mmCIF file of C-alpha atoms in Angstrom:
data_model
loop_
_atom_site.group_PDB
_atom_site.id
_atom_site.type_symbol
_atom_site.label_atom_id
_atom_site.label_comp_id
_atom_site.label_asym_id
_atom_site.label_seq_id
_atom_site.Cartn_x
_atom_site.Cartn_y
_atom_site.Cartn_z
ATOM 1 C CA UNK L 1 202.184 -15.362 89.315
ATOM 2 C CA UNK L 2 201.115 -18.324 91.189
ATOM 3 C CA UNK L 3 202.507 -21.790 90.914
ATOM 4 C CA UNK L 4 199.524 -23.945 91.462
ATOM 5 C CA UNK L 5 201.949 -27.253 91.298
ATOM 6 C CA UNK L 6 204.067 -29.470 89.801
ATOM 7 C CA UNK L 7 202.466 -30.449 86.676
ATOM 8 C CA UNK L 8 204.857 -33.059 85.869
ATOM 9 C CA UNK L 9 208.624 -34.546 86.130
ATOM 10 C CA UNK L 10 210.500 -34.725 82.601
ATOM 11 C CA UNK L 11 212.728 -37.508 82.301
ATOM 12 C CA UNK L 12 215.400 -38.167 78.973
ATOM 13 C CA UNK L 13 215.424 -41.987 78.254
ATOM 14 C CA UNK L 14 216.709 -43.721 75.682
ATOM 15 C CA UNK L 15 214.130 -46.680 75.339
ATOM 16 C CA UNK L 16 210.469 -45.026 76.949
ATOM 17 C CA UNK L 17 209.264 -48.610 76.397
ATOM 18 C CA UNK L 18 211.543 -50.237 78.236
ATOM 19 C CA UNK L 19 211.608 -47.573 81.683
ATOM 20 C CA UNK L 20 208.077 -47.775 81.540
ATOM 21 C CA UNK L 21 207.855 -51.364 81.659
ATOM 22 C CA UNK L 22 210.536 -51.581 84.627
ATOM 23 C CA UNK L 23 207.875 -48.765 86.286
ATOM 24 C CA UNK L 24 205.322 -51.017 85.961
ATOM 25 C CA UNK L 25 206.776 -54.054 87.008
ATOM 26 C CA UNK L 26 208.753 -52.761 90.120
ATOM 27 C CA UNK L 27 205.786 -50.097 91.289
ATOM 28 C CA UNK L 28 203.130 -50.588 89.625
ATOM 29 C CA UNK L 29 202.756 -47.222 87.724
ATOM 30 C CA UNK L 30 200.862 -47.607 84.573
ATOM 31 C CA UNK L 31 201.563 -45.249 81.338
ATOM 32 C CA UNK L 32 198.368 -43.517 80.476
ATOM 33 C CA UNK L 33 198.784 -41.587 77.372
ATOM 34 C CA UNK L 34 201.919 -42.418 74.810
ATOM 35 C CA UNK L 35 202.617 -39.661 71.920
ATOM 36 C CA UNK L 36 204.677 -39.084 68.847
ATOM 37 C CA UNK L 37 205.851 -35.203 69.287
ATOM 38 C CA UNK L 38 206.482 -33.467 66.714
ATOM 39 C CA UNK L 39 205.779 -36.049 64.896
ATOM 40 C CA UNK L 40 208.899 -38.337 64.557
ATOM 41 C CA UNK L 41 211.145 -35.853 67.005
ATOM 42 C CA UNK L 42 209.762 -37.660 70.836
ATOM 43 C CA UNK L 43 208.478 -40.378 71.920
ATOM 44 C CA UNK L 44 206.473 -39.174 74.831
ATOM 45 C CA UNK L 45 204.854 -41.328 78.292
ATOM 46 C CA UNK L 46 202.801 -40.149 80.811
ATOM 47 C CA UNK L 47 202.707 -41.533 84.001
ATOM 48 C CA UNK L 48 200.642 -40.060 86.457
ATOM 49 C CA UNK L 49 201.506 -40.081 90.188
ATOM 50 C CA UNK L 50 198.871 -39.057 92.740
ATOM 51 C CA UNK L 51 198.299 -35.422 90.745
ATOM 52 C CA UNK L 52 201.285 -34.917 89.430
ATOM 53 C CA UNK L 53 202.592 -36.887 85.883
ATOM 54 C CA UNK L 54 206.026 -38.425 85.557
ATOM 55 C CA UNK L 55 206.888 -37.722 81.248
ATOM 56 C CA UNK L 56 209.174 -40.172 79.652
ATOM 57 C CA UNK L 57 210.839 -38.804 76.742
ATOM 58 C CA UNK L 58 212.658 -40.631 74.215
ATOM 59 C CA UNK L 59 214.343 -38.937 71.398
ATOM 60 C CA UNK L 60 213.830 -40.732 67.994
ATOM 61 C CA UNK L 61 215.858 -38.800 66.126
ATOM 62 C CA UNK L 62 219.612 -38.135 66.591
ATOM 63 C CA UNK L 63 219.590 -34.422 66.321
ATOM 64 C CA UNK L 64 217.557 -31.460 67.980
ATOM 65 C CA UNK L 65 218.125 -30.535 71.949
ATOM 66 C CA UNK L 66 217.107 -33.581 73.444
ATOM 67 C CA UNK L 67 219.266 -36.215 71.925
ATOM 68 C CA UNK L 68 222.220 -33.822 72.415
ATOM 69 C CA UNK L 69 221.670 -33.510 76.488
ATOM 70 C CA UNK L 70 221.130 -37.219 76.409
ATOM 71 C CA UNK L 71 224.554 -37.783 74.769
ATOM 72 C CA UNK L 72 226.079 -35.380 77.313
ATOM 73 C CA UNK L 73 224.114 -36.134 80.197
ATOM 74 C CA UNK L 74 222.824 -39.835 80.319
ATOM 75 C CA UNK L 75 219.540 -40.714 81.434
ATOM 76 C CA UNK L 76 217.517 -38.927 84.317
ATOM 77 C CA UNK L 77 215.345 -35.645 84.708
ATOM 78 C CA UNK L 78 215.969 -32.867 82.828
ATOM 79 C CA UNK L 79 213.274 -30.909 83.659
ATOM 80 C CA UNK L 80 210.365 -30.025 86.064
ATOM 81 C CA UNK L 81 206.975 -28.105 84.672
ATOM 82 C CA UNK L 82 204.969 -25.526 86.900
ATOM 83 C CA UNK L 83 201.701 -25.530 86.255
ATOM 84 C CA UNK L 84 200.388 -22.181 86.052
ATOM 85 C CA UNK L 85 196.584 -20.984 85.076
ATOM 86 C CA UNK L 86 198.004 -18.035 82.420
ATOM 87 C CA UNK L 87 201.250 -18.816 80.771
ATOM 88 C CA UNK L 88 201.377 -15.639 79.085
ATOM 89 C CA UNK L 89 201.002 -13.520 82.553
ATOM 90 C CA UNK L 90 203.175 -15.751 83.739
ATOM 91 C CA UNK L 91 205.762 -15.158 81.215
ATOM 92 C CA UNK L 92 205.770 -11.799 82.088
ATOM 93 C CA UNK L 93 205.466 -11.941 85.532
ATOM 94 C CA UNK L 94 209.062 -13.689 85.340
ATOM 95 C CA UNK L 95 210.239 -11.365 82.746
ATOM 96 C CA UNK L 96 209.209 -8.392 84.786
ATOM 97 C CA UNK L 97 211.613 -9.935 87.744
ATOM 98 C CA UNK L 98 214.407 -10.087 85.461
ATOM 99 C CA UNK L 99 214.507 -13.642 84.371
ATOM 100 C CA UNK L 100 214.943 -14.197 81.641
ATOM 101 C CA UNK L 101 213.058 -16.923 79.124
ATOM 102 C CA UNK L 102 213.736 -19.468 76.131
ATOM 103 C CA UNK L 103 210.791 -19.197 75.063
ATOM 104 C CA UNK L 104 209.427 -15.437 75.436
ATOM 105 C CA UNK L 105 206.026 -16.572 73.887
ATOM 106 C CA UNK L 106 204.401 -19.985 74.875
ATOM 107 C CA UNK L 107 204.409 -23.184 72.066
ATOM 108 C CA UNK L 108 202.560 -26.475 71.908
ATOM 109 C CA UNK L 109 203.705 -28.604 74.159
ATOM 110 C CA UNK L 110 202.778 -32.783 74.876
ATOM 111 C CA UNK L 111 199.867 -33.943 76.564
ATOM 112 C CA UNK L 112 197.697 -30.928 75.238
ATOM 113 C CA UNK L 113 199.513 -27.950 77.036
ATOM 114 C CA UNK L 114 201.381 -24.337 76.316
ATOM 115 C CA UNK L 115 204.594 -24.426 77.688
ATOM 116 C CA UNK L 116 207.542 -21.970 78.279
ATOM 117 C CA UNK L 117 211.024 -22.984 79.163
ATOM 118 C CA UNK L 118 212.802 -20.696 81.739
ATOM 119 C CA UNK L 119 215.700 -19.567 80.227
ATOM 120 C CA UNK L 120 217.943 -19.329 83.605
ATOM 121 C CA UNK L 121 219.241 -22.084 84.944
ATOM 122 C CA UNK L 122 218.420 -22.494 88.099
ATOM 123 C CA UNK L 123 221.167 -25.377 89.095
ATOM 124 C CA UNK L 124 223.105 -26.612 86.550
ATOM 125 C CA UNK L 125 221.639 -30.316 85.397
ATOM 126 C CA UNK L 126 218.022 -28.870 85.438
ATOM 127 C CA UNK L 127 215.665 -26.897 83.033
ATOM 128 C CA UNK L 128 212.361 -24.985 84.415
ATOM 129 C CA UNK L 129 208.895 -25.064 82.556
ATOM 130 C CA UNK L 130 205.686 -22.985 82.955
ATOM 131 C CA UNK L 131 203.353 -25.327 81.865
ATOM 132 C CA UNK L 132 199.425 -24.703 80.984
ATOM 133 C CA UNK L 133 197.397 -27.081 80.486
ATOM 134 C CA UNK L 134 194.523 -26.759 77.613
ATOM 135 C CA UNK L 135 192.284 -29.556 78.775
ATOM 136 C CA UNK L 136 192.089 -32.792 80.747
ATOM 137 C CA UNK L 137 195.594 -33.928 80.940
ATOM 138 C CA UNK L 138 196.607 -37.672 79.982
ATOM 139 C CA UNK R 1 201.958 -52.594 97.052
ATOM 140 C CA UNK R 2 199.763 -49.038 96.006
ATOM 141 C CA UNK R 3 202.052 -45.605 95.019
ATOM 142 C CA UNK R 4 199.793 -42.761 96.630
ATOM 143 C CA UNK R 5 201.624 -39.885 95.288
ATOM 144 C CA UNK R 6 205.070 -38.392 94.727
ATOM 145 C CA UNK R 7 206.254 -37.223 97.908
ATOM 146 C CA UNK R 8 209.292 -35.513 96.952
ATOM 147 C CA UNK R 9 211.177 -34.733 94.277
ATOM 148 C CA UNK R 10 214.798 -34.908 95.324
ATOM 149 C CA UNK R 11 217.364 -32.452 94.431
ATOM 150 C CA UNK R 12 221.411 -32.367 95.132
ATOM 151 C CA UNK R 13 222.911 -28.721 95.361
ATOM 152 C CA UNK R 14 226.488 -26.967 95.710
ATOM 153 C CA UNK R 15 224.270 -24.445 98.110
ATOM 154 C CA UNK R 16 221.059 -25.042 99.058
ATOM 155 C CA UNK R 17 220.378 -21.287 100.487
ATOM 156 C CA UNK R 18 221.625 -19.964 97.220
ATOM 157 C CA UNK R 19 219.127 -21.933 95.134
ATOM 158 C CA UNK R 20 216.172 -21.820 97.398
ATOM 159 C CA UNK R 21 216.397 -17.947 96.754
ATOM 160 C CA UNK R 22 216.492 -17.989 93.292
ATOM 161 C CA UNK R 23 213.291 -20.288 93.167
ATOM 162 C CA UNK R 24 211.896 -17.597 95.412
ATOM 163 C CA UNK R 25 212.725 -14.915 93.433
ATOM 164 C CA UNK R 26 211.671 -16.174 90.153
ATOM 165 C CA UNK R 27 208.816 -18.639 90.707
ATOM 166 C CA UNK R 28 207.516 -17.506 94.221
ATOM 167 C CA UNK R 29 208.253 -20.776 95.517
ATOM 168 C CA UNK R 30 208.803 -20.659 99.699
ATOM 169 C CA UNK R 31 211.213 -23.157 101.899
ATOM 170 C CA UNK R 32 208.843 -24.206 104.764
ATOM 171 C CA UNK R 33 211.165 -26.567 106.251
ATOM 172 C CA UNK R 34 214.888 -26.697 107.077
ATOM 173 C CA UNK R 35 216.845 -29.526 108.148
ATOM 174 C CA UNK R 36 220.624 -30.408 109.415
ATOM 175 C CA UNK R 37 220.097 -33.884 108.928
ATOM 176 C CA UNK R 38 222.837 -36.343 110.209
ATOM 177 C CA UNK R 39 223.598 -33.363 112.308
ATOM 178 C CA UNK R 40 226.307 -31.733 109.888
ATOM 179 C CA UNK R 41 225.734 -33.921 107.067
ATOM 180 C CA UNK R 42 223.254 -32.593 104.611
ATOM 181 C CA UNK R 43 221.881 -29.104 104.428
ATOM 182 C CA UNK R 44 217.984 -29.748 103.460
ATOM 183 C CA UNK R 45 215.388 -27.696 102.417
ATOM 184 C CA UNK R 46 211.821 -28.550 101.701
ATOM 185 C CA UNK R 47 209.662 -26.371 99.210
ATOM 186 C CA UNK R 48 205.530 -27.465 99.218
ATOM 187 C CA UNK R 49 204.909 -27.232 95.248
ATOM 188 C CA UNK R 50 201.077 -27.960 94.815
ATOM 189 C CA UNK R 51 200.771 -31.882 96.569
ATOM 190 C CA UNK R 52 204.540 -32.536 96.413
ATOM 191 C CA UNK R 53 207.943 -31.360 98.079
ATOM 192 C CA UNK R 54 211.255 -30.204 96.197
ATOM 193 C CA UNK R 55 213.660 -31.296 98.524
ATOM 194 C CA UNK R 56 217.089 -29.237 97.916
ATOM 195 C CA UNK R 57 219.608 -31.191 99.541
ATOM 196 C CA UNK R 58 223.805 -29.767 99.999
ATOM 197 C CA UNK R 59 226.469 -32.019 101.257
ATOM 198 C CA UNK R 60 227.918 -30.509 104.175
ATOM 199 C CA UNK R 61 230.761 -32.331 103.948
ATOM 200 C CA UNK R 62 233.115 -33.902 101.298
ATOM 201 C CA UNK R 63 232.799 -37.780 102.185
ATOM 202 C CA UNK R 64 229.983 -39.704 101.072
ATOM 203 C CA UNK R 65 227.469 -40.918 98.712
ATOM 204 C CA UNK R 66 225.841 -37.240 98.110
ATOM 205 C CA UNK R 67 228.950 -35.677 97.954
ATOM 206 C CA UNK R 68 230.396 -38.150 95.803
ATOM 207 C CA UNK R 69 227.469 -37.945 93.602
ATOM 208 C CA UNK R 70 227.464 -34.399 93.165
ATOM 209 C CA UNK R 71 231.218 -34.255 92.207
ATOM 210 C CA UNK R 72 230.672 -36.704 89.337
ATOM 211 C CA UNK R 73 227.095 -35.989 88.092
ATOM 212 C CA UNK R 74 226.648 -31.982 89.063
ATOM 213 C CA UNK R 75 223.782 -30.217 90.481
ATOM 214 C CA UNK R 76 220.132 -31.698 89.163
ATOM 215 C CA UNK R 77 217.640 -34.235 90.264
ATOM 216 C CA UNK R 78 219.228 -37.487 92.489
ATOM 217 C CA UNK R 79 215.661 -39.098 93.255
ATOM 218 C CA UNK R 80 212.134 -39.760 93.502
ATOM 219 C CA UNK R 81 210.159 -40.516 96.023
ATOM 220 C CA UNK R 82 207.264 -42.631 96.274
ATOM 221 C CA UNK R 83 204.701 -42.751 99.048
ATOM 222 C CA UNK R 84 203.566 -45.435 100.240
ATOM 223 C CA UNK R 85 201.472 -46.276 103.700
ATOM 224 C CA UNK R 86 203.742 -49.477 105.121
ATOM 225 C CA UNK R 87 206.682 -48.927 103.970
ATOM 226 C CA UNK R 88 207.657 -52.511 105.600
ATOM 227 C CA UNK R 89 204.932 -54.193 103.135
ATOM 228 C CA UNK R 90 205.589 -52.073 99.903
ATOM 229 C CA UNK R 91 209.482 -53.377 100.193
ATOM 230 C CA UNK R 92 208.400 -56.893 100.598
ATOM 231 C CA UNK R 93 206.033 -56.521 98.061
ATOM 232 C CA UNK R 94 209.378 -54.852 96.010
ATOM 233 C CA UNK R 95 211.757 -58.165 96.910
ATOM 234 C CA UNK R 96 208.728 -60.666 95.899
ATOM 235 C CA UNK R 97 208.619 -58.996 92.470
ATOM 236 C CA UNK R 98 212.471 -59.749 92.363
ATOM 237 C CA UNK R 99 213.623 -56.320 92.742
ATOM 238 C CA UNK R 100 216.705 -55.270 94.725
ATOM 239 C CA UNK R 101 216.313 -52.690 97.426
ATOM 240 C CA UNK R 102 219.086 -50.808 98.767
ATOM 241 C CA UNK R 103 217.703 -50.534 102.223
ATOM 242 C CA UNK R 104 215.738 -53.710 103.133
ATOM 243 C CA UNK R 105 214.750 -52.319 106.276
ATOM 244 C CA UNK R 106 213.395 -48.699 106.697
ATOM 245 C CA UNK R 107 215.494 -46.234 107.650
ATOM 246 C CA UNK R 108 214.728 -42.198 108.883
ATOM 247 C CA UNK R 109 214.578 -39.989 106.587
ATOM 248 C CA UNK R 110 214.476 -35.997 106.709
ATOM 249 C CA UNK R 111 211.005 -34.403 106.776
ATOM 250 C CA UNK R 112 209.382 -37.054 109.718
ATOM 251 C CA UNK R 113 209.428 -40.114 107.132
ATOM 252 C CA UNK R 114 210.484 -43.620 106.822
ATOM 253 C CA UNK R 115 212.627 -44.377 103.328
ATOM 254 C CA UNK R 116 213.997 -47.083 101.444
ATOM 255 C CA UNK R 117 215.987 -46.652 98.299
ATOM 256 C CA UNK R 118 215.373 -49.271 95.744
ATOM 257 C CA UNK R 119 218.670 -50.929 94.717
ATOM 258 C CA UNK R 120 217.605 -51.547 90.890
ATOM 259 C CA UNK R 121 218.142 -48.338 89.178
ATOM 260 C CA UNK R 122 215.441 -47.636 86.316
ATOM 261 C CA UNK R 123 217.494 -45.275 84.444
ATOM 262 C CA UNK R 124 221.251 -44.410 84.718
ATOM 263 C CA UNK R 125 220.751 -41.406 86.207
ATOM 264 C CA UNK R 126 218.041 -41.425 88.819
ATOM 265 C CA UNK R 127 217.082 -43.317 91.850
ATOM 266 C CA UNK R 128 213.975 -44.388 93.281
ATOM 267 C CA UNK R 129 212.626 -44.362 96.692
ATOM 268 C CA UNK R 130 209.313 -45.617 98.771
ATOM 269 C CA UNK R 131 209.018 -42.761 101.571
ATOM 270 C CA UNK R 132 206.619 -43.363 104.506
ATOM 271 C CA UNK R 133 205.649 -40.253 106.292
ATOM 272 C CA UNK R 134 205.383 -40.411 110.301
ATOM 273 C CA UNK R 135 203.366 -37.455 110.922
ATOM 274 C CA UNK R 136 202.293 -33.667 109.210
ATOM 275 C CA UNK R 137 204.506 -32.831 106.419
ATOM 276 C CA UNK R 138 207.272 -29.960 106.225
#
């Protein structure tokens, strides 16, 4: 399995509109692509930065994964994505060296990829992500 | 004031040796670098993902802002890092848009850089920071 780079940075916000207006203000950086996941669960930003994309997620919905490590955690990244060119070698590949997976088949994820969360934890305030994309990204 | 990439993405760590193996053994991702930046202040490693660095970055001792910062927050993802060509024109640039930098002036950073740490935070949990790079890469 080969990592061929960071496809993007997740970050847990509470108001996507708002960080992505400070972004654009302070640096410059310019959302590209906004989506509703799931729909009515996320309220998704993507930001690219020279090739790699910083996500904004906002949870619209009190309940579910997201709103719960927001809660407990507070704002900031939860989660970098590897971009890899076959998710489901990949998958295995990992499995294979004994680590093990949340998600032992890939789903849909935003911004028109198949994704795989790492179930290890690699340090403790941080989630991993295979991430393949499906077509240009946004 | 133009963002040409994300230079680093920067990561705080109870053991920096101990996590650099297990992105190794999982993901296949290598350290190329090692720093004792300060001397004896910060254990850093530096792992190339695609155009962008992880930095991995252990307190080696129990006073200040790192250290501080991992004993309230835990392990995960301290910063960002922007890169910028004049680092001295992208934080004027910064303080004419009325935003509050931490460092006014450069200051060295680890990997051959220049850094400044923006003062305004755009989430809770994050910072931000323009990085300058002096020469090759780690």
């Amino acid at each position: 399995m080969t990592v061929r780079g960071l496809h993007h940075v997740g970050m847990l916000v509470r108001d996507a509109r708002a960080t992505a207006e400070r972004l654009r203000a302070s640096l410059g950086l310019e959302v590209t692509a906004w989506e509703d996941y799931g729909p009515g669960l996320l309220r998704i930003a993507f930001i690219p930065i020279g090739g790699t994309l910083l996500e904004l997620i906002e949870p619209l919905t009190d309940d579910g994964f997201n709103a719960a490590w927001l809660r407990e955690r507070g704002e900031g990244v939860q989660h970098l994505a590897f971009q890899v060119d076959d998710i489901e070698a990949a998958i295995g590949a990992l499995r294979a060296r004994g680590v093990a997976m949340q998600h032992e088949r890939p789903v849909r994820g935003a911004g028109n990829t198949l994704i795989a969360f790492l179930g290890a934890r690699t340090v403790d305030g941080l989630l991993l992500e295979l991430t393949q994309p499906l077509g240009p990204g946004p």
